Coordinates of N, CA and C in Angstrom, one line a residue:
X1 N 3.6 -24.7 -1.9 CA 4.7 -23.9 -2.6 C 4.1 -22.6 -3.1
X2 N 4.9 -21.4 -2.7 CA 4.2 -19.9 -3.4 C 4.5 -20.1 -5.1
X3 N 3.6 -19.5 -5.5 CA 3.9 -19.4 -7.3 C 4.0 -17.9 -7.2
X4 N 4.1 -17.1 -6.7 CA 4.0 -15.6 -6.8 C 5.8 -15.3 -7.0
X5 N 5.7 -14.4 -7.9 CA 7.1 -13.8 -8.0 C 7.3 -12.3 -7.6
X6 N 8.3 -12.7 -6.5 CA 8.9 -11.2 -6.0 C 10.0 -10.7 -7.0
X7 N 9.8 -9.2 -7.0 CA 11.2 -8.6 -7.6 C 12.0 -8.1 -6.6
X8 N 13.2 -8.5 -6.5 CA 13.9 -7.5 -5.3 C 15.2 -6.6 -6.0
X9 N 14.7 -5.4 -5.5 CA 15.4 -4.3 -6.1 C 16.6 -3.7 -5.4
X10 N 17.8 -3.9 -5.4 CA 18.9 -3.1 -4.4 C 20.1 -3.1 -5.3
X11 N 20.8 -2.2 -4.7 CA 22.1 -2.7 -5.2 C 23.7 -2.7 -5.0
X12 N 22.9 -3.1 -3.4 CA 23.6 -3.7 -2.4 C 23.5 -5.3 -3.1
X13 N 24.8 -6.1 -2.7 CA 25.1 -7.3 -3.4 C 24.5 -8.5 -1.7
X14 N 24.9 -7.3 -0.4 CA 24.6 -7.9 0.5 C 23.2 -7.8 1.2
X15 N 22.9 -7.1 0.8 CA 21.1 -7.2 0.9 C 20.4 -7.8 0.4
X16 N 20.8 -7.9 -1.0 CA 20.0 -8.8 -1.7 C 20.1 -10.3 -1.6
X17 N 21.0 -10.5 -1.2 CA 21.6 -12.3 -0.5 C 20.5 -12.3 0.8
X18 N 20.4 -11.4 1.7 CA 19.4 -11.8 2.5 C 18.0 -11.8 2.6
X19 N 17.7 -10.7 1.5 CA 16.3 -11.1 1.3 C 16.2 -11.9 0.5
X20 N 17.0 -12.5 -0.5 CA 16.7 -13.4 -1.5 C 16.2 -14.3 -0.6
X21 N 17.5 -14.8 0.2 CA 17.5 -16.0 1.2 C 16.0 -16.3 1.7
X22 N 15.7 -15.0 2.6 CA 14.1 -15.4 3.6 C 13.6 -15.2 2.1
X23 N 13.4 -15.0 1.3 CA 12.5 -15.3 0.2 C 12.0 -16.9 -0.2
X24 N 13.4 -17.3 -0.9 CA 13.7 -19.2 -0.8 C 13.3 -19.9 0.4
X25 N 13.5 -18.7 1.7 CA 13.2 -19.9 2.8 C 11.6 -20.1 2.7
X26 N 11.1 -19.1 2.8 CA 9.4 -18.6 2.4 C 8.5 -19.3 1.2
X27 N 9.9 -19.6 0.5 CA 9.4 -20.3 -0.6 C 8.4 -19.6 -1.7
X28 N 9.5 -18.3 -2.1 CA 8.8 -17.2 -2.8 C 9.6 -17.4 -3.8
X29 N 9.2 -17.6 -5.0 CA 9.9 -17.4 -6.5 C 10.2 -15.7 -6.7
X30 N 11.6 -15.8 -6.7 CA 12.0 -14.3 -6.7 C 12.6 -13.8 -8.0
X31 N 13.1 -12.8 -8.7 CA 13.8 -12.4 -9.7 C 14.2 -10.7 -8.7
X32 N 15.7 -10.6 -9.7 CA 16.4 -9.2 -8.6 C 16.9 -8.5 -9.7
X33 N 16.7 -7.4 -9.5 CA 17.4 -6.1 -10.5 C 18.2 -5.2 -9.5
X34 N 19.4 -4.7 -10.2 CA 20.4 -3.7 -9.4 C 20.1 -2.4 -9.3
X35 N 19.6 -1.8 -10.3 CA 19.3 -0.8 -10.9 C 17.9 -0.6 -11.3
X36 N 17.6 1.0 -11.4 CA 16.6 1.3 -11.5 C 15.7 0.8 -13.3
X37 N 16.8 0.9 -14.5 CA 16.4 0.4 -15.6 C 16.2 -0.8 -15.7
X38 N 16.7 -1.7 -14.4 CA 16.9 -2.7 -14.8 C 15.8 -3.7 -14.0
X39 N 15.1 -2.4 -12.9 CA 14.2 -3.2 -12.6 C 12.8 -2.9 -13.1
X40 N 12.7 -2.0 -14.0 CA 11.7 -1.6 -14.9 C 11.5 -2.5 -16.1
X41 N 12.8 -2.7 -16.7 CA 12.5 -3.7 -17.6 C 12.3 -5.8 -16.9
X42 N 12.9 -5.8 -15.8 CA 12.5 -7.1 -14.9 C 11.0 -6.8 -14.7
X43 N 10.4 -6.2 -14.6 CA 8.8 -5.8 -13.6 C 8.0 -6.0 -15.1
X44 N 8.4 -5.5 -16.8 CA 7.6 -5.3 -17.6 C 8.0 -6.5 -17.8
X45 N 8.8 -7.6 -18.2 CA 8.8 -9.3 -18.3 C 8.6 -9.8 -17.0
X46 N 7.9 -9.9 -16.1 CA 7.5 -11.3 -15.5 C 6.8 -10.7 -14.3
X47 N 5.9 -9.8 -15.0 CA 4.9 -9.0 -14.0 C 4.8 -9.7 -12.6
X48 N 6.1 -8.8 -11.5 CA 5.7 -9.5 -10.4 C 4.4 -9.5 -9.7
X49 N 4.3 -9.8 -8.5 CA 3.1 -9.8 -7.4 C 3.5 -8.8 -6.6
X50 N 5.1 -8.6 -6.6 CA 5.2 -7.5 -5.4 C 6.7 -6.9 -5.8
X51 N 7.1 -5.5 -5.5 CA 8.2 -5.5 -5.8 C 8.9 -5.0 -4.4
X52 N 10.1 -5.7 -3.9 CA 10.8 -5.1 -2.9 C 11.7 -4.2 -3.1
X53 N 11.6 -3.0 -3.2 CA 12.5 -1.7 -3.6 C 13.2 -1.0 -3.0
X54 N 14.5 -0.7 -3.2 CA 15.2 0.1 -2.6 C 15.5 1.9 -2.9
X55 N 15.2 2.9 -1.7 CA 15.1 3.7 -2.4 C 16.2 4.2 -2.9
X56 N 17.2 3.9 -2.1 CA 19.0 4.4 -2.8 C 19.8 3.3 -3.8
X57 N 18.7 3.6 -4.6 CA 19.5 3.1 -5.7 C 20.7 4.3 -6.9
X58 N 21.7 3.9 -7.4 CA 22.3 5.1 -8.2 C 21.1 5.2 -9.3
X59 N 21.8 6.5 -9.8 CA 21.3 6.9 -10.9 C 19.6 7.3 -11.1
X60 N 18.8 6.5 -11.6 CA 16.9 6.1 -10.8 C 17.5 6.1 -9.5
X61 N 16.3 7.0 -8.6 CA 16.4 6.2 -7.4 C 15.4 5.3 -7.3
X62 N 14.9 4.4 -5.9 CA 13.8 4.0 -5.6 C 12.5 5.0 -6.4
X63 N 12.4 6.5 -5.7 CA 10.9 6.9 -5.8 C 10.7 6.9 -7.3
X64 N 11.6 7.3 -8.3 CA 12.0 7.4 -9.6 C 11.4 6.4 -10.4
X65 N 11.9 5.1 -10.2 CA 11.2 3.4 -10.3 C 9.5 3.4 -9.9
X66 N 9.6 3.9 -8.8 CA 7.8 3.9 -8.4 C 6.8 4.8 -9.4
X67 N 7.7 6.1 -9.6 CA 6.4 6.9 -10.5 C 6.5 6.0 -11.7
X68 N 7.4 5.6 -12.7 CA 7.5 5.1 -14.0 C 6.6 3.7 -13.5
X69 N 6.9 3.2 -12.3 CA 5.7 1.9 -12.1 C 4.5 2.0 -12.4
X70 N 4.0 3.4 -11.6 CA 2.4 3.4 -11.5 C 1.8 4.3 -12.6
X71 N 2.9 4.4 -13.8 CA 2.2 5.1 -14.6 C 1.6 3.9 -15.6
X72 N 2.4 2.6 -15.4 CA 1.5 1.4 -15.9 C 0.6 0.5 -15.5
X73 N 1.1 0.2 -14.0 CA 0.9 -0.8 -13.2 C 0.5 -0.7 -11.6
X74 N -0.4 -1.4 -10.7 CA -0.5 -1.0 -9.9 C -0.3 -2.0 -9.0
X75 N 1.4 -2.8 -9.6 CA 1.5 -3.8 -8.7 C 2.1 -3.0 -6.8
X76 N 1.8 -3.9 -6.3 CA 2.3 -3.6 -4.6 C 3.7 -3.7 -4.6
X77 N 4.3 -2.2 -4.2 CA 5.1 -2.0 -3.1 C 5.8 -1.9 -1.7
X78 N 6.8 -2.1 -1.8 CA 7.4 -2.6 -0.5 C 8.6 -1.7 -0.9
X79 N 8.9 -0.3 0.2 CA 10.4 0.3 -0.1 C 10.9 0.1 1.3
X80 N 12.4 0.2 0.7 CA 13.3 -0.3 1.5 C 14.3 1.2 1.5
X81 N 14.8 1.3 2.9 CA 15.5 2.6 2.9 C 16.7 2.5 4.0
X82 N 17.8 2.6 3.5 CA 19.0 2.8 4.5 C 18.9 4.2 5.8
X83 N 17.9 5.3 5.6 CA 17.7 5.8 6.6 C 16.2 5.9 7.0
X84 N 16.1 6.2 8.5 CA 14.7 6.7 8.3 C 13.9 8.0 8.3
X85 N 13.9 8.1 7.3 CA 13.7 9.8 6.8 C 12.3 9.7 7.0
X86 N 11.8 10.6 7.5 CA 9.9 10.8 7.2 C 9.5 11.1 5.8
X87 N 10.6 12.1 5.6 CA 10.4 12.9 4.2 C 9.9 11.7 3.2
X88 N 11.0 10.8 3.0 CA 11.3 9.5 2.0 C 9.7 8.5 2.1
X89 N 9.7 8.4 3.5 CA 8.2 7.6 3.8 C 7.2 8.5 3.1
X90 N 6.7 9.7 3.8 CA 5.7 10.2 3.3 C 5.4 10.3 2.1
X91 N 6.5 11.0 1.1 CA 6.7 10.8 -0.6 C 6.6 9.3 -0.7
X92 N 7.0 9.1 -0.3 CA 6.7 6.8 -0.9 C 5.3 6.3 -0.8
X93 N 4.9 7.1 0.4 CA 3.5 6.2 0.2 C 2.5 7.5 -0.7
X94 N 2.6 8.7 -0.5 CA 1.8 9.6 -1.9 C 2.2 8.6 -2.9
X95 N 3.4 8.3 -3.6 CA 3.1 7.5 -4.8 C 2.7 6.3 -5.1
X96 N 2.8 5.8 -3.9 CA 1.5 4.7 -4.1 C 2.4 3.5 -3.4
X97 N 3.2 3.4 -2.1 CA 3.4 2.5 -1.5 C 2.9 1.9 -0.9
X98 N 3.0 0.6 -0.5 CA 1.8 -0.4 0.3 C 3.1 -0.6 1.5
X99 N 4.2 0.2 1.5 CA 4.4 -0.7 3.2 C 6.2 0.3 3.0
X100 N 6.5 0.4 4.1 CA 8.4 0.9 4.6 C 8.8 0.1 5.2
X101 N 10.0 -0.4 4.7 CA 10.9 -1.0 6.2 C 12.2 -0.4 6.2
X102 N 13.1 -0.1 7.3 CA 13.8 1.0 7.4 C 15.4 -0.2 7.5
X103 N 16.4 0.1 7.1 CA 17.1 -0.9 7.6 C 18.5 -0.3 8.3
X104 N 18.9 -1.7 9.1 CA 19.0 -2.2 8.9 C 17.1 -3.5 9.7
X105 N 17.1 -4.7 8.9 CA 15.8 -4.7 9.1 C 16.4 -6.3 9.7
X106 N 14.8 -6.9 10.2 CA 15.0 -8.3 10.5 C 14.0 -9.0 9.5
X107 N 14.9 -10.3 8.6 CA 14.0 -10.6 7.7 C 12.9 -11.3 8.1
X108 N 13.1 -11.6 8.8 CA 11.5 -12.1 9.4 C 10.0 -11.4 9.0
X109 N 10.7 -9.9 9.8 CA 9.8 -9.1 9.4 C 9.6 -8.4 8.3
X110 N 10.8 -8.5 7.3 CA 10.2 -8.1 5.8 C 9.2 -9.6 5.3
X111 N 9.3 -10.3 5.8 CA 9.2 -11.9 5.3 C 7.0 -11.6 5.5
X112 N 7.0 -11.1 6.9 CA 6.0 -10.9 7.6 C 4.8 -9.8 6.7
X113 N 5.7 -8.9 6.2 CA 5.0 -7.6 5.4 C 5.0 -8.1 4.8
X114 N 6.1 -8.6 3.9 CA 5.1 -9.6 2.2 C 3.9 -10.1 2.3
X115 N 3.5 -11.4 3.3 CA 2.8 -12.0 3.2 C 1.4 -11.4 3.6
X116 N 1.8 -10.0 4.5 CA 0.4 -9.5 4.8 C -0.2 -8.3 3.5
X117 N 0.7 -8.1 2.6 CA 0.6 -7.1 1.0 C -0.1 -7.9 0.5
X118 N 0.4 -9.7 0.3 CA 0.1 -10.1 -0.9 C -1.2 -10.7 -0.5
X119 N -1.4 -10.9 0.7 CA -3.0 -10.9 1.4 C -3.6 -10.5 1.0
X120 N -3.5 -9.2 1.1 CA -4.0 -7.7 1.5 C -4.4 -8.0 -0.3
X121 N -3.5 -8.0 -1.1 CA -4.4 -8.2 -2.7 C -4.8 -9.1 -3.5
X122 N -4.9 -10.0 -2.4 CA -5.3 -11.7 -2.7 C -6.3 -12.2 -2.4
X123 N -6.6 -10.9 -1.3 CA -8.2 -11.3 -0.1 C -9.0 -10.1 0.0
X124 N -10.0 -10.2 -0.9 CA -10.8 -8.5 -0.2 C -11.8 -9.0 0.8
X125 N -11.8 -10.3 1.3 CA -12.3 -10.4 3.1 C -11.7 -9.4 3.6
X126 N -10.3 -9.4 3.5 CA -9.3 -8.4 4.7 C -9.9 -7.6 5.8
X127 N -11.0 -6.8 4.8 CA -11.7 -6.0 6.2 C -13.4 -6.3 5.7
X128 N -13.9 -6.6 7.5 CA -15.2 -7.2 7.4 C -16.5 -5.6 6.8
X129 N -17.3 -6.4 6.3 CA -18.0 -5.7 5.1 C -19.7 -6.1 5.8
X130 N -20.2 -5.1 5.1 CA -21.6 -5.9 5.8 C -22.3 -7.4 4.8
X131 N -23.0 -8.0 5.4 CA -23.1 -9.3 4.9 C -24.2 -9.1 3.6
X132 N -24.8 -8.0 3.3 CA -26.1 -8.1 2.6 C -25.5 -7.9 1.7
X133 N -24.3 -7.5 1.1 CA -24.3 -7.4 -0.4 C -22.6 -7.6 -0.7
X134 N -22.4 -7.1 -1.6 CA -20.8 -6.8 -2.4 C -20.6 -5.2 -2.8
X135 N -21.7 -4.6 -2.8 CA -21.2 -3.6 -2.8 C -21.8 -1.8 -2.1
X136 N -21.5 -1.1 -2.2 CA -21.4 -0.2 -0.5 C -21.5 1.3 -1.8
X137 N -22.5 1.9 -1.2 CA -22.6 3.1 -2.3 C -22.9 4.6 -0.9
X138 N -22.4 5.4 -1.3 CA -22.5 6.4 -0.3 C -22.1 7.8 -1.1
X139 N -23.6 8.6 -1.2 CA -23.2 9.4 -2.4 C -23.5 9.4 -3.8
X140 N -22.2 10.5 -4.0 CA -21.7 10.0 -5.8 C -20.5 8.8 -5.4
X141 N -19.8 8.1 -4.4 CA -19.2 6.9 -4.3 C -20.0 5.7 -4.4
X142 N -19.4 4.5 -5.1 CA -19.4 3.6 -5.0 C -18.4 2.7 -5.1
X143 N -18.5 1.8 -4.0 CA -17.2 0.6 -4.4 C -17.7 -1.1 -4.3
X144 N -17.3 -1.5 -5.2 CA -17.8 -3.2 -5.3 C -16.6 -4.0 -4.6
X145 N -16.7 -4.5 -2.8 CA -16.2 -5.2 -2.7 C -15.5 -6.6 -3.3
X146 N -15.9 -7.1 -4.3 CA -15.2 -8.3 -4.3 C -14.5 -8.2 -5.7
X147 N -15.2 -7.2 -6.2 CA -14.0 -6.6 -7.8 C -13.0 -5.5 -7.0
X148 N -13.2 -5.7 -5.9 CA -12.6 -4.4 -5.2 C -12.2 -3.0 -6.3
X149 N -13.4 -2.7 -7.2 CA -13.3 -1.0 -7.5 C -14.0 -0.1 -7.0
X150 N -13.5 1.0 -7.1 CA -14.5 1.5 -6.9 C -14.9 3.2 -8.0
X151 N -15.3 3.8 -7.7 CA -16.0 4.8 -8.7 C -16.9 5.8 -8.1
X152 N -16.1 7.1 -8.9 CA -17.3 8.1 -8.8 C -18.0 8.7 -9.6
X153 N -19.4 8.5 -9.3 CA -20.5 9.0 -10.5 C -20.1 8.0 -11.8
X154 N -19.7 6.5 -11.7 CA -19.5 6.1 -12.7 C -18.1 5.7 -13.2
X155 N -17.9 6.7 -13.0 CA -16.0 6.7 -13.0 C -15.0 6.1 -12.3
X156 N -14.0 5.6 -12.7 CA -13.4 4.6 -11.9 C -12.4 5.3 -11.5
X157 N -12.0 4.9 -10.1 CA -10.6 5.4 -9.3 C -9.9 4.2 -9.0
X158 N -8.3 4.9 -9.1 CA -7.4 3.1 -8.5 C -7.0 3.5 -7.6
X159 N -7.1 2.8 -6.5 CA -6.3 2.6 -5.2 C -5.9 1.7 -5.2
X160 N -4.8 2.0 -4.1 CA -3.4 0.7 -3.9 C -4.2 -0.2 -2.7
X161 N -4.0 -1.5 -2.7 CA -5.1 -2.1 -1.5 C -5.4 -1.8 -0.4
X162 N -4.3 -1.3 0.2 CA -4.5 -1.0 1.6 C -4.7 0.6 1.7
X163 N -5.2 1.1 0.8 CA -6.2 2.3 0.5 C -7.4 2.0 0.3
X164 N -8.0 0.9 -0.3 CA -9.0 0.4 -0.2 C -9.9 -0.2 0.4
X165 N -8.8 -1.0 1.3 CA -9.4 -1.4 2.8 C -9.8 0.0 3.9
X166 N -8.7 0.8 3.5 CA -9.3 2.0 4.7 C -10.5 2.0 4.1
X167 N -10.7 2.9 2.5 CA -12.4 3.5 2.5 C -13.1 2.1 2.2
X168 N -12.7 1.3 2.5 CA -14.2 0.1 2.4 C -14.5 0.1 4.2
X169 N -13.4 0.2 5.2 CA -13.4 0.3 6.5 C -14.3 1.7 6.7
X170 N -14.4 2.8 6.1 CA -14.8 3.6 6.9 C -16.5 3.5 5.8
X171 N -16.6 3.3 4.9 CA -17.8 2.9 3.7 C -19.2 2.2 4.8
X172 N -18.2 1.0 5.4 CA -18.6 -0.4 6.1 C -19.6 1.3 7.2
X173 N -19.3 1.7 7.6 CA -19.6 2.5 8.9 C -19.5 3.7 9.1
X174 N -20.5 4.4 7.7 CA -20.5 5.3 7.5 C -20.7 6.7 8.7
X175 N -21.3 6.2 9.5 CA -21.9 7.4 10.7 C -20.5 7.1 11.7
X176 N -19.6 6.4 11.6 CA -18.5 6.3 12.7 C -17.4 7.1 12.9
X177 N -16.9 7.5 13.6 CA -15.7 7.9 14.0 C -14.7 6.9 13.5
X178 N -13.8 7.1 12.9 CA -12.6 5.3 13.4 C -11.8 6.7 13.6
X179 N -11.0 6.2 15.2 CA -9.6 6.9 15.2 C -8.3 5.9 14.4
X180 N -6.9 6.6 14.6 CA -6.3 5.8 13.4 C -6.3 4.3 14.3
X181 N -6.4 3.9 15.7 CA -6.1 2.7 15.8 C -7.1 1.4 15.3
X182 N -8.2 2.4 14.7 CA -9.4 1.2 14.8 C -9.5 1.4 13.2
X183 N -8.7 2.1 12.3 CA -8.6 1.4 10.9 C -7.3 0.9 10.8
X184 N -6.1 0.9 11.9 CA -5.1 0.5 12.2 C -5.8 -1.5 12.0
X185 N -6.9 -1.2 13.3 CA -7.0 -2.7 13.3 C -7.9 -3.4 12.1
X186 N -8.8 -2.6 11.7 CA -10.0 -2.8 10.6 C -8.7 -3.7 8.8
X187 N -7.8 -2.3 8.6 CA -7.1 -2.1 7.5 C -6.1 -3.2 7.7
X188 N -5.0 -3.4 9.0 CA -3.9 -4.2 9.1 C -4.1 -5.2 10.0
X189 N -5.0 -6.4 9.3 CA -5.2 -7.6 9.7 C -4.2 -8.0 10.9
X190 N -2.9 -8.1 11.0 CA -1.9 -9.5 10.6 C -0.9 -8.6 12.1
X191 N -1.2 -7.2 12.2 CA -0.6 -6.5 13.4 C 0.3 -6.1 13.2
X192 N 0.6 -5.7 12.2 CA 2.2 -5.5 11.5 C 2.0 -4.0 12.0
X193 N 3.3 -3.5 13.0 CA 3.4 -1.8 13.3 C 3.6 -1.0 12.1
X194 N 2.6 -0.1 12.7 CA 2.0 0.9 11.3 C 2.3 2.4 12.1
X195 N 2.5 3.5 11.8 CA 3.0 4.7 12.5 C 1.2 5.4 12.3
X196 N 1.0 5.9 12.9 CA -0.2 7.3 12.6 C 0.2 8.0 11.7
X197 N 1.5 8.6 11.1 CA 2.0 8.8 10.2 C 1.6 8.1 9.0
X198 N 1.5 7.1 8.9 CA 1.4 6.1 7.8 C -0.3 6.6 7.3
X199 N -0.9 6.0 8.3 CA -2.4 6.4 8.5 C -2.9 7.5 8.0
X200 N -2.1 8.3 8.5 CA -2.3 10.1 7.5 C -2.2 10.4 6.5
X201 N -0.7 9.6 5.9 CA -0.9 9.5 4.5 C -1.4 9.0 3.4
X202 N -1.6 7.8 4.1 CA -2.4 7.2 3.1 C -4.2 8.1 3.1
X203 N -4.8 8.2 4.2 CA -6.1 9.1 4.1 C -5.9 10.5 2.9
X204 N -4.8 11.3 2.9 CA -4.2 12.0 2.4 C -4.5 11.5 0.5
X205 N -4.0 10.6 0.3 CA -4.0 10.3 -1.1 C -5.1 9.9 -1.2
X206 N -6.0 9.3 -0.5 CA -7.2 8.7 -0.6 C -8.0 9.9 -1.3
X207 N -8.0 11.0 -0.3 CA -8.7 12.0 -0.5 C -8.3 12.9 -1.8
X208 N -7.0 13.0 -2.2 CA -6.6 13.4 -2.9 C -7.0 12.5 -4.5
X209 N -7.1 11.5 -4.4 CA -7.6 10.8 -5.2 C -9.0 11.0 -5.9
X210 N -9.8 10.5 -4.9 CA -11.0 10.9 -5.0 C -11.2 12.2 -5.2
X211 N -11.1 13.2 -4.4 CA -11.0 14.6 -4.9 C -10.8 15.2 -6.8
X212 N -9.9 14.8 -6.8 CA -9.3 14.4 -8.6 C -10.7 14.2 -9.4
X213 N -11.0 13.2 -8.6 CA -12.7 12.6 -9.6 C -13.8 12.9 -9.9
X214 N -13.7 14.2 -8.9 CA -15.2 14.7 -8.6 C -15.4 14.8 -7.0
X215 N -14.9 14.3 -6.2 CA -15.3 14.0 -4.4 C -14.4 14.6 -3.3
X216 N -14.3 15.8 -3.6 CA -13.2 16.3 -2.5 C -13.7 16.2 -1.3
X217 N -15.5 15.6 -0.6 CA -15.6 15.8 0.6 C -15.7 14.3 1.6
X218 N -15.7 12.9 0.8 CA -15.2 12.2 0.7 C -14.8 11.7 2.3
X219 N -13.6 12.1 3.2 CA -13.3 11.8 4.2 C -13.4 13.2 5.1
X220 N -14.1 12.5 6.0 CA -13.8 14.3 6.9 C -12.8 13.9 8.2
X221 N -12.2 15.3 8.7 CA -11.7 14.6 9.6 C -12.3 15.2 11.1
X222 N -12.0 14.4 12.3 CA -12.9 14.8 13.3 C -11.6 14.8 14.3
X223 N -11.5 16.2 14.7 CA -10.0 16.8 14.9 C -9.7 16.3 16.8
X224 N -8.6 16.0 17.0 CA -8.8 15.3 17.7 C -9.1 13.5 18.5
X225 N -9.9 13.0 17.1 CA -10.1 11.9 17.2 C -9.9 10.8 16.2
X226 N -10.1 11.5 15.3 CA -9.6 10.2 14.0 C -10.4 10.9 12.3
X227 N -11.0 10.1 11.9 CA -11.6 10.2 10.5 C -13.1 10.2 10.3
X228 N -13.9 10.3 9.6 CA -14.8 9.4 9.3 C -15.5 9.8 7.3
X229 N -16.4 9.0 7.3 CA -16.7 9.0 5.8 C -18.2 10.4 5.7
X230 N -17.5 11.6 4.5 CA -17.9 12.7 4.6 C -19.0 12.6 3.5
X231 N -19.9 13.6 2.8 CA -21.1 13.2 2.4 C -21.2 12.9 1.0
X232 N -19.8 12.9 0.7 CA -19.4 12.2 -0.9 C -20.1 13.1 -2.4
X233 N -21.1 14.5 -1.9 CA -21.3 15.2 -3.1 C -20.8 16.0 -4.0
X234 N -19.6 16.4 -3.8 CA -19.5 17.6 -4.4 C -17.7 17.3 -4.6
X235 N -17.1 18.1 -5.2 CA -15.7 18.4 -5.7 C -14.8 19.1 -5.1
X236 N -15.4 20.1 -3.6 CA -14.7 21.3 -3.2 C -13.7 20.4 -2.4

């Protein structure tokens, strides 16, 4: 039986009946808010594990709900969108989304992304690491796989998990190339379709992140091919 509590956010009466549903069938303890106040104050009593979000909500939208989230909390999201806008994706994952499903959707496969999120911040096996230690220093970076933080010059940075699996994937293998399909496969265990898009963005915030800290050179990219991990000194 899951003990984890999902929040599902919509406010559609009929959407929410069906993800409740594959939730109960999943055997996920869920709580549901209609509204954007309403799922701020659900999320501050009974600190979910994951929130299912919609971004067309009245009044708050979805992205609205996310920034007031992550100004506390760095629980995992999951947005949900009546169209498929790039725009909406790309803004969703800068603020710190862990996953898009476009609808109309099959709950199976929202059922499918839950289980590979709450993995993803349940398991820092997720992506294989080298066996000598726990933790991976390159630079002014450092990140402690199994507390999964990490830090520059000391200083701590938060990433969303499946930002952390990328730079622990590219950390793992520093001199490598990874194009996006081989952090596609490093980062998303479980095969769940991921766009190159996705992959951009999130590198994007990574860098943006770190950059913030002191590390703007952090990820370089190798044009044509993919990513790799850049010499982590400096701030430009």
């Amino acid at each position: 039986m899951q003990t984890k509590t999902i929040l599902v956010v919509d406010d559609d009466p009929n959407i929410r009946e069906v993800i409740c549903f594959a939730l109960q069938k999943a055997s996920y303890i869920h709580e549901v808010a209609t509204n954007g106040k309403d799922a701020l104050d659900k999320a501050a009593l009974c600190s979910p594990a994951l929130v299912i979000l919609d971004i067309g909500l009245p009044e708050m939208d979805g992205l609205d709900v996310c920034r007031e989230l992550r100004k506390k909390s760095e629980v995992p999201i999951l947005f949900l969108s009546a169209r498929d806008d790039e725009i909406d994706r790309i803004i969703g994952l800068e603020l710190g989304a862990d996953d898009y499903v476009t609808k109309p959707f099959s709950p199976r496969e929202l059922i499918a992304r839950v289980g590979v999120i709450l993995k993803r911040y349940g398991a820092p096996q997720s992506v294989a690491i080298p066996a000598e230690g726990s933790s991976l220093a390159h630079g002014l970076l450092c990140l402690e796989t199994e507390e999964r933080q990490v830090s520059i010059d000391g200083n701590d940075v938060t990433l969303t998990a499946i930002e952390f699996d990328i730079l622990t994937a590219l950390m793992s293998r520093p001199k490598i190339v990874f194009t996006r399909e081989r952090i596609l496969e490093r980062a998303y265990k479980d095969n769940i379709h991921v766009s190159d898009r996705t992959i951009d963005s999130h590198i994007r915030n990574i860098r943006a992140k770190l950059g913030s800290a002191g590390c703007g050179d952090a990820i370089e990219t190798v044009h044509g091919v993919g990513f790799r991990l850049g010499p982590c000194e400096n701030g430009s």
